[in-house]
PDB file of C-alpha atoms in Angstrom:
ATOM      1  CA  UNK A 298     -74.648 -33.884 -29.969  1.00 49.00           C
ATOM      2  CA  UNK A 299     -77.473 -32.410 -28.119  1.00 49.00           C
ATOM      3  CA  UNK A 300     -77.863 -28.484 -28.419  1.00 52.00           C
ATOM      4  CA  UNK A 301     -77.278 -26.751 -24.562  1.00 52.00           C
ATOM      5  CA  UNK A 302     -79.845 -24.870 -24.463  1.00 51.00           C
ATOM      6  CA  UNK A 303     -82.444 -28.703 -24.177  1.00 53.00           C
ATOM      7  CA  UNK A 304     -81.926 -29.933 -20.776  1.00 56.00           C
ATOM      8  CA  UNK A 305     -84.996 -32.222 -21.912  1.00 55.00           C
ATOM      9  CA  UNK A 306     -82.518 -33.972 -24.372  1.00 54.00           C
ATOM     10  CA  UNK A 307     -82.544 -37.355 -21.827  1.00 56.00           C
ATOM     11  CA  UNK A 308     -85.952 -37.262 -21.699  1.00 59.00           C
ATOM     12  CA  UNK A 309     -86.694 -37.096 -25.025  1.00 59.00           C
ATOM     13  CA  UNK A 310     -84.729 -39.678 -26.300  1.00 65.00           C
ATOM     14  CA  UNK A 311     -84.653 -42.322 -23.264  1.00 68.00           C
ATOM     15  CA  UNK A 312     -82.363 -45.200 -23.159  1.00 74.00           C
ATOM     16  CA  UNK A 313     -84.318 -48.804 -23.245  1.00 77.00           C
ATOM     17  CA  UNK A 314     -81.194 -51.135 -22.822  1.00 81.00           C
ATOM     18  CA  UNK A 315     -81.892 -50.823 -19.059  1.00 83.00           C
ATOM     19  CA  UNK A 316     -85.909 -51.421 -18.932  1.00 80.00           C
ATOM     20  CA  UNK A 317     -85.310 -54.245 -21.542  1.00 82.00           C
ATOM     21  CA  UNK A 318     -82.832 -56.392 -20.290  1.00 83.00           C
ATOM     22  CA  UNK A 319     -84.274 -56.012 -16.749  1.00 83.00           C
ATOM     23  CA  UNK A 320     -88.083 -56.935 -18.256  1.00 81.00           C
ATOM     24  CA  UNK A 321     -85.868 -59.938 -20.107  1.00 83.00           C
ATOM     25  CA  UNK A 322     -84.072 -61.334 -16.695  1.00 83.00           C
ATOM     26  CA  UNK A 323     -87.649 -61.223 -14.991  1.00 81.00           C
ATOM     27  CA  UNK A 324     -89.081 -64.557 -13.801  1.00 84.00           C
ATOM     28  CA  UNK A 325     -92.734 -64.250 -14.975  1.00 83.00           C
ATOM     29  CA  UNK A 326     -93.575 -66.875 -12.433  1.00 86.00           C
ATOM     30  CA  UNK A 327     -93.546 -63.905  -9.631  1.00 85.00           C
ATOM     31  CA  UNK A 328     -96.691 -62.577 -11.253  1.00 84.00           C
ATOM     32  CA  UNK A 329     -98.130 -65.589 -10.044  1.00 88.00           C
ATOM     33  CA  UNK A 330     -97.849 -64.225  -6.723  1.00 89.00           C
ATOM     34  CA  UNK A 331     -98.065 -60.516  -6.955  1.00 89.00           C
ATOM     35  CA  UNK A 332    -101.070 -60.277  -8.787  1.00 90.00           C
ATOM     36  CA  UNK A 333    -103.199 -61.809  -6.343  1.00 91.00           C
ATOM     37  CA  UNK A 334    -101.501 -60.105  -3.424  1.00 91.00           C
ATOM     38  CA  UNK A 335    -101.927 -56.642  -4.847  1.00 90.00           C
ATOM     39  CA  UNK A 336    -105.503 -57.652  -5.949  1.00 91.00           C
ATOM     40  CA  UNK A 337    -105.945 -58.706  -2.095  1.00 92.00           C
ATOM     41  CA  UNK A 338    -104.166 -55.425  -0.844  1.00 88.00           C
ATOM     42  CA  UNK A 339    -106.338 -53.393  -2.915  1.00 89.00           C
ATOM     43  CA  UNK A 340    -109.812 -55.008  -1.807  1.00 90.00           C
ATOM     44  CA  UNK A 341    -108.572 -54.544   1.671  1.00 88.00           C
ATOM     45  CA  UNK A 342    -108.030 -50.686   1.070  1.00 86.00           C
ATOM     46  CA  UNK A 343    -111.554 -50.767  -0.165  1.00 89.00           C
ATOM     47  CA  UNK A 344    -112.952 -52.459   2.297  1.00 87.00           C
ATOM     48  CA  UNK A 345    -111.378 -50.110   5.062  1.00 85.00           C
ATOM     49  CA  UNK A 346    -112.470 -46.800   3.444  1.00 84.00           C
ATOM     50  CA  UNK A 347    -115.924 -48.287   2.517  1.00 86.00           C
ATOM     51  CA  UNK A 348    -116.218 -48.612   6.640  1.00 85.00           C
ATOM     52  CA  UNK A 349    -114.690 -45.370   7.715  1.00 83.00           C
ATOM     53  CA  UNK A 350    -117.444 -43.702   4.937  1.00 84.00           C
ATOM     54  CA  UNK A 351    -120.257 -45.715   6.761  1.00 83.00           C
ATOM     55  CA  UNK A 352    -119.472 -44.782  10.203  1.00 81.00           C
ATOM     56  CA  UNK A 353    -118.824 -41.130   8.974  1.00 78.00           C
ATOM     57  CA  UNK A 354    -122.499 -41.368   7.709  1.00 79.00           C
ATOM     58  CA  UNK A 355    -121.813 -41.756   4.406  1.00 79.00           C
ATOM     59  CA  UNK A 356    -123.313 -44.925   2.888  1.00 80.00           C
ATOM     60  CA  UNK A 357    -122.200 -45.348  -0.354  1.00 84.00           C
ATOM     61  CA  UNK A 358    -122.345 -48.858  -2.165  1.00 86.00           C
ATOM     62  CA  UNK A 359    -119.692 -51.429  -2.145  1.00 85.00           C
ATOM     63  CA  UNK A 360    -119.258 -51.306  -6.271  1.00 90.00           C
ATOM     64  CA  UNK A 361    -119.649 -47.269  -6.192  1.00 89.00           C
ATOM     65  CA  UNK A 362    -116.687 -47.471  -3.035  1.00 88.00           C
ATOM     66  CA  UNK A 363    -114.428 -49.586  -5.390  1.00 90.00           C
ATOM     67  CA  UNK A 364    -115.076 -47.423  -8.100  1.00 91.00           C
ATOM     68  CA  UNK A 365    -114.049 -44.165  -6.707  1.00 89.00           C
ATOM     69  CA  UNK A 366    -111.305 -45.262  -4.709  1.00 88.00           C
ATOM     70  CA  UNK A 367    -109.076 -47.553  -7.470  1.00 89.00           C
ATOM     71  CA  UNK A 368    -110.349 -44.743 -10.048  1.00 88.00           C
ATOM     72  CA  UNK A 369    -108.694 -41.900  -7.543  1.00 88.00           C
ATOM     73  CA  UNK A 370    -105.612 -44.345  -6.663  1.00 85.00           C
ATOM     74  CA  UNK A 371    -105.014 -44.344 -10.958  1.00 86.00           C
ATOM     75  CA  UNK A 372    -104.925 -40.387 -10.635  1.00 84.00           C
ATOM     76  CA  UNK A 373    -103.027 -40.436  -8.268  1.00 82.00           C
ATOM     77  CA  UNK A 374    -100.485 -42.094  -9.709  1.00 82.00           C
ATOM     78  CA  UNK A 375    -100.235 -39.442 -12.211  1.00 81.00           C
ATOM     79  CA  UNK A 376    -100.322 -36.483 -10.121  1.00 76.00           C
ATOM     80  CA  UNK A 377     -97.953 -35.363  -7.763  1.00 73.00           C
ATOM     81  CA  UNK A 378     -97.304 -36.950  -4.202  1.00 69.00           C
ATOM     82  CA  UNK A 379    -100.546 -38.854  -3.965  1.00 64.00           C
ATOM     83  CA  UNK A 380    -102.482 -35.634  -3.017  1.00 73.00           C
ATOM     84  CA  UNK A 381    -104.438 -36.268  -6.565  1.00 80.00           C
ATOM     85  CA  UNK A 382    -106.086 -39.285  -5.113  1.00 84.00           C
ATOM     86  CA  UNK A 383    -107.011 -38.076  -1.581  1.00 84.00           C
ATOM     87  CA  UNK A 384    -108.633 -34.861  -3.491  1.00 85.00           C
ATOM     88  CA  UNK A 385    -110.437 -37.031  -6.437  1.00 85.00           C
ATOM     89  CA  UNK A 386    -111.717 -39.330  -3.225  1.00 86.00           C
ATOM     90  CA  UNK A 387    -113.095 -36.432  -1.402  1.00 85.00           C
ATOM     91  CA  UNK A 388    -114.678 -34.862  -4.457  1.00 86.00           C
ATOM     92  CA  UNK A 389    -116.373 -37.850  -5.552  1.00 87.00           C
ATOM     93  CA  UNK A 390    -118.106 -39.191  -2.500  1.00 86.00           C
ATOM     94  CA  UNK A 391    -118.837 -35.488  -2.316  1.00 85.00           C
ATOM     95  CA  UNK A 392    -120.830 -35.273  -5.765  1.00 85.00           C
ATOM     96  CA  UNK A 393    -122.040 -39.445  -4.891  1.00 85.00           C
ATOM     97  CA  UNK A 394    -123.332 -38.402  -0.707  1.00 83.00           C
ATOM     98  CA  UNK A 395    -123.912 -34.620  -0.731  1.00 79.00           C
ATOM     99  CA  UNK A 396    -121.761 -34.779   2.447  1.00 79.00           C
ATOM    100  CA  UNK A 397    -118.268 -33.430   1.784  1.00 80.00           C
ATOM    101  CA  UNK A 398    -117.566 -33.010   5.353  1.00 81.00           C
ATOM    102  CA  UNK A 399    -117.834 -36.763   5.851  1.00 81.00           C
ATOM    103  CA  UNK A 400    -115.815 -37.450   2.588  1.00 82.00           C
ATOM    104  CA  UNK A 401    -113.067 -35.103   3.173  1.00 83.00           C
ATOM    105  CA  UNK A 402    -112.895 -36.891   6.908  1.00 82.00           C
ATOM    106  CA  UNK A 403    -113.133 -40.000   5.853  1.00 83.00           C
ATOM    107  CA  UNK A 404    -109.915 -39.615   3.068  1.00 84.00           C
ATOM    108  CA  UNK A 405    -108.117 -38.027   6.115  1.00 83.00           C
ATOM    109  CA  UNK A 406    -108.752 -40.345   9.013  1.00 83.00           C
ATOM    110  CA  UNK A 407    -107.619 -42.960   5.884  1.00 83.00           C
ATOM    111  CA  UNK A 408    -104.811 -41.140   5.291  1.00 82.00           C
ATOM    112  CA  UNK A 409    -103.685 -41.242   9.135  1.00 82.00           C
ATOM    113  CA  UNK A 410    -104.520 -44.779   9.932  1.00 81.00           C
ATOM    114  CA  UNK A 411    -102.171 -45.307   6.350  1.00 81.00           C
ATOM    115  CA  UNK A 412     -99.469 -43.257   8.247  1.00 81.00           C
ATOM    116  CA  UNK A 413    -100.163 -45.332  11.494  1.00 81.00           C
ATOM    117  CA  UNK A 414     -99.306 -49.113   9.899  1.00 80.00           C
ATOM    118  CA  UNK A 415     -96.542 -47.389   8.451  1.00 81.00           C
ATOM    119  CA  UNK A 416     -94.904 -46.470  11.501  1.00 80.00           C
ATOM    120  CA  UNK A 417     -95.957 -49.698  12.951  1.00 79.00           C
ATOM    121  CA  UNK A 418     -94.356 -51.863  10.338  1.00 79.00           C
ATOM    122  CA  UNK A 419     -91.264 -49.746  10.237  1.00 79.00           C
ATOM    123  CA  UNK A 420     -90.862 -50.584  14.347  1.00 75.00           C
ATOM    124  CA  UNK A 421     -91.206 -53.997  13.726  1.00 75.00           C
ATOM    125  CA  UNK A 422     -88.921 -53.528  10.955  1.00 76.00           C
ATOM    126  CA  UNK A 423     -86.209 -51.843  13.205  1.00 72.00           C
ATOM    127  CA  UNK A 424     -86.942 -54.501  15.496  1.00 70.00           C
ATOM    128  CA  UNK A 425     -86.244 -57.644  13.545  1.00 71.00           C
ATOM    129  CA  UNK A 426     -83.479 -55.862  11.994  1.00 71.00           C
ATOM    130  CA  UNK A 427     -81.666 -55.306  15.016  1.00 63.00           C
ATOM    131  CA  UNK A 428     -82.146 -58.352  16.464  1.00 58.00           C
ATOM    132  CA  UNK A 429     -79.241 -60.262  17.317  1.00 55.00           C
ATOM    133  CA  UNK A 430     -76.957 -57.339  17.301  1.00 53.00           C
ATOM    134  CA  UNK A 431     -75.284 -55.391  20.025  1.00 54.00           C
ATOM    135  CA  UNK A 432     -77.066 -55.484  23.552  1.00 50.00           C
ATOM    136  CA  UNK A 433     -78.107 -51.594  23.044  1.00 53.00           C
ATOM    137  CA  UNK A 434     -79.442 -52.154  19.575  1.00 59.00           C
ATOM    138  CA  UNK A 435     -81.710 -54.777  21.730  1.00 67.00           C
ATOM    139  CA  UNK A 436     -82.464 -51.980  23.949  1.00 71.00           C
ATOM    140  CA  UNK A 437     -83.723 -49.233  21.121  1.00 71.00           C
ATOM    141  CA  UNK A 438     -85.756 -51.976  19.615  1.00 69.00           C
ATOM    142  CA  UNK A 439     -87.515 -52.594  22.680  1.00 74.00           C
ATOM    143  CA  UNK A 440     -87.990 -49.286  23.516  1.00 77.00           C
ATOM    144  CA  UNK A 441     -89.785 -48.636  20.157  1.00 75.00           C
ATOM    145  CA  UNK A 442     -91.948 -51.237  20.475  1.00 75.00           C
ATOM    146  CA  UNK A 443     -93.082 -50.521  23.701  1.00 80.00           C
ATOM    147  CA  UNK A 444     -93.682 -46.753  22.732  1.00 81.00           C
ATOM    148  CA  UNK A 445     -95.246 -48.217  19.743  1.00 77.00           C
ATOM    149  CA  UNK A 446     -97.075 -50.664  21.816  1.00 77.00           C
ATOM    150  CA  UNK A 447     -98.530 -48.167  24.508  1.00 79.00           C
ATOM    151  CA  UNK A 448     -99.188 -45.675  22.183  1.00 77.00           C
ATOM    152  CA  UNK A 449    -101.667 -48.393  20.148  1.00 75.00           C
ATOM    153  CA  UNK A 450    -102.995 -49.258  23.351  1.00 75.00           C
ATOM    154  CA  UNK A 451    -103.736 -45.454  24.445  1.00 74.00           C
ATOM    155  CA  UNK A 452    -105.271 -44.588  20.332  1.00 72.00           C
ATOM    156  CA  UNK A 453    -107.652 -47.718  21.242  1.00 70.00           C
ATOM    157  CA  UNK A 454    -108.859 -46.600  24.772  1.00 71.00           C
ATOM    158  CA  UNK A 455    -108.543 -42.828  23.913  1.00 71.00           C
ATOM    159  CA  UNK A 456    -112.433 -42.066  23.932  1.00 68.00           C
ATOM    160  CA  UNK A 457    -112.685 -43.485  27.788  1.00 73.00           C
ATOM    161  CA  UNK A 458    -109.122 -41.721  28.439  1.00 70.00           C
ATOM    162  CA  UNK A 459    -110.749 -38.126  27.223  1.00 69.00           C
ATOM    163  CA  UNK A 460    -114.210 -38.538  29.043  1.00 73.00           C
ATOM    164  CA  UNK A 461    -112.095 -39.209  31.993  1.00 75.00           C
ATOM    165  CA  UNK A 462    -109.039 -36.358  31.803  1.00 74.00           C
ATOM    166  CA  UNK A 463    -112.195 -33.807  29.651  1.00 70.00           C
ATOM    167  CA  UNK A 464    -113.629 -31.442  32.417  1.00 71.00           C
ATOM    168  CA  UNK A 465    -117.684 -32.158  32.689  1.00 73.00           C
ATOM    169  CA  UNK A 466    -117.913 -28.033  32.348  1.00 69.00           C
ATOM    170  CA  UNK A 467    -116.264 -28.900  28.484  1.00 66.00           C
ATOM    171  CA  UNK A 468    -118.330 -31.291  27.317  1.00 63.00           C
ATOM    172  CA  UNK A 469    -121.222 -29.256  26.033  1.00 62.00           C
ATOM    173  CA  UNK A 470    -118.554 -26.116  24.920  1.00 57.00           C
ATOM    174  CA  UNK A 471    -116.937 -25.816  21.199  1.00 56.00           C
ATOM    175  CA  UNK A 472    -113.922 -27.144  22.868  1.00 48.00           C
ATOM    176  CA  UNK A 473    -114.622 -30.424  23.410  1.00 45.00           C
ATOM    177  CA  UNK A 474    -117.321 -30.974  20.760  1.00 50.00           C
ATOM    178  CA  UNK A 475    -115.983 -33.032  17.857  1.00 52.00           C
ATOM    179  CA  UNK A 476    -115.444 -31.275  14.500  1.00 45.00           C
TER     180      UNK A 476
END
């Protein structure tokens, strides 16, 4: 019986009937298809932040992109809510480019256009899900989509939208000069 005073006791002393007999009922045929999926997924993520460094004028090699990012997305994984690898990122094209303010806005425009599929993907989601039921879960669905929809359309065009709706007396002042 563990003392009261060691609210640790659990973690100490974990229980592997669980872990096991789940890792036992796993078909290891699966790997077959998640291993190249996440190995696709990852180069993609690469691939993406290797472009948003080069057009924040950052050029930094292919191999030295990979490295940095999958080495950050490890520490990550260790650290608390992700913020490890969006910090190790920053601070290594930093050191690599001796241009943190195009490292530390290239890990955040990443980090938005990461929060951006999310969103999209959970519309769909709602979407598909509610498909099929009750005429105003139709109506919701639609009306995310559409929000969804315009809102894509309007984050595409929003450079012409801005030189348009951006007084000409603006354009030269701190307010409408980008950061």
């Amino acid at each position: 019986r563990p003392p009261v005073a060691t609210p640790a006791y659990p973690c100490a002393r974990p229980p592997l009937h669980p872990p096991l007999a789940a890792l036992r009922g796993f078909d290891r045929r699966l790997l077959l298809v998640f291993v190249p999926l996440l190995a696709l997924d990852r180069a993609a993520m690469v691939v993406r932040w290797a472009q948003l460094l080069e057009a924040a004028g950052s050029k930094v090699s292919w191999r030295i992109a990979a490295r940095i990012h999958l080495s950050a997305t490890f520490l990550g994984s260790l650290l608390p809510a992700g913020v490890g690898a969006d910090a190790t990122r920053a601070y290594l094209v930093a050191n690599e480019t001796s241009n943190g303010g195009a490292a530390v806005a290239s890990v955040a425009v990443d980090r938005a256009l990461g929060l951006l599929a999310l969103v999209v993907l959970g519309v769909i989601g709602t979407a598909l899900w509610s498909h099929g039921g009750e005429g105003g879960d139709d109506r919701v669905a639609f009306l995310l989509l559409a929000t969804v929809g315009l809102g894509l359309i309007g984050l595409a065009w929003s450079d012409r939208i801005l030189r348009r709706v951006v007084p000409n007396r603006w354009r030269g002042s701190r307010v409408a000069r980008p950061v």
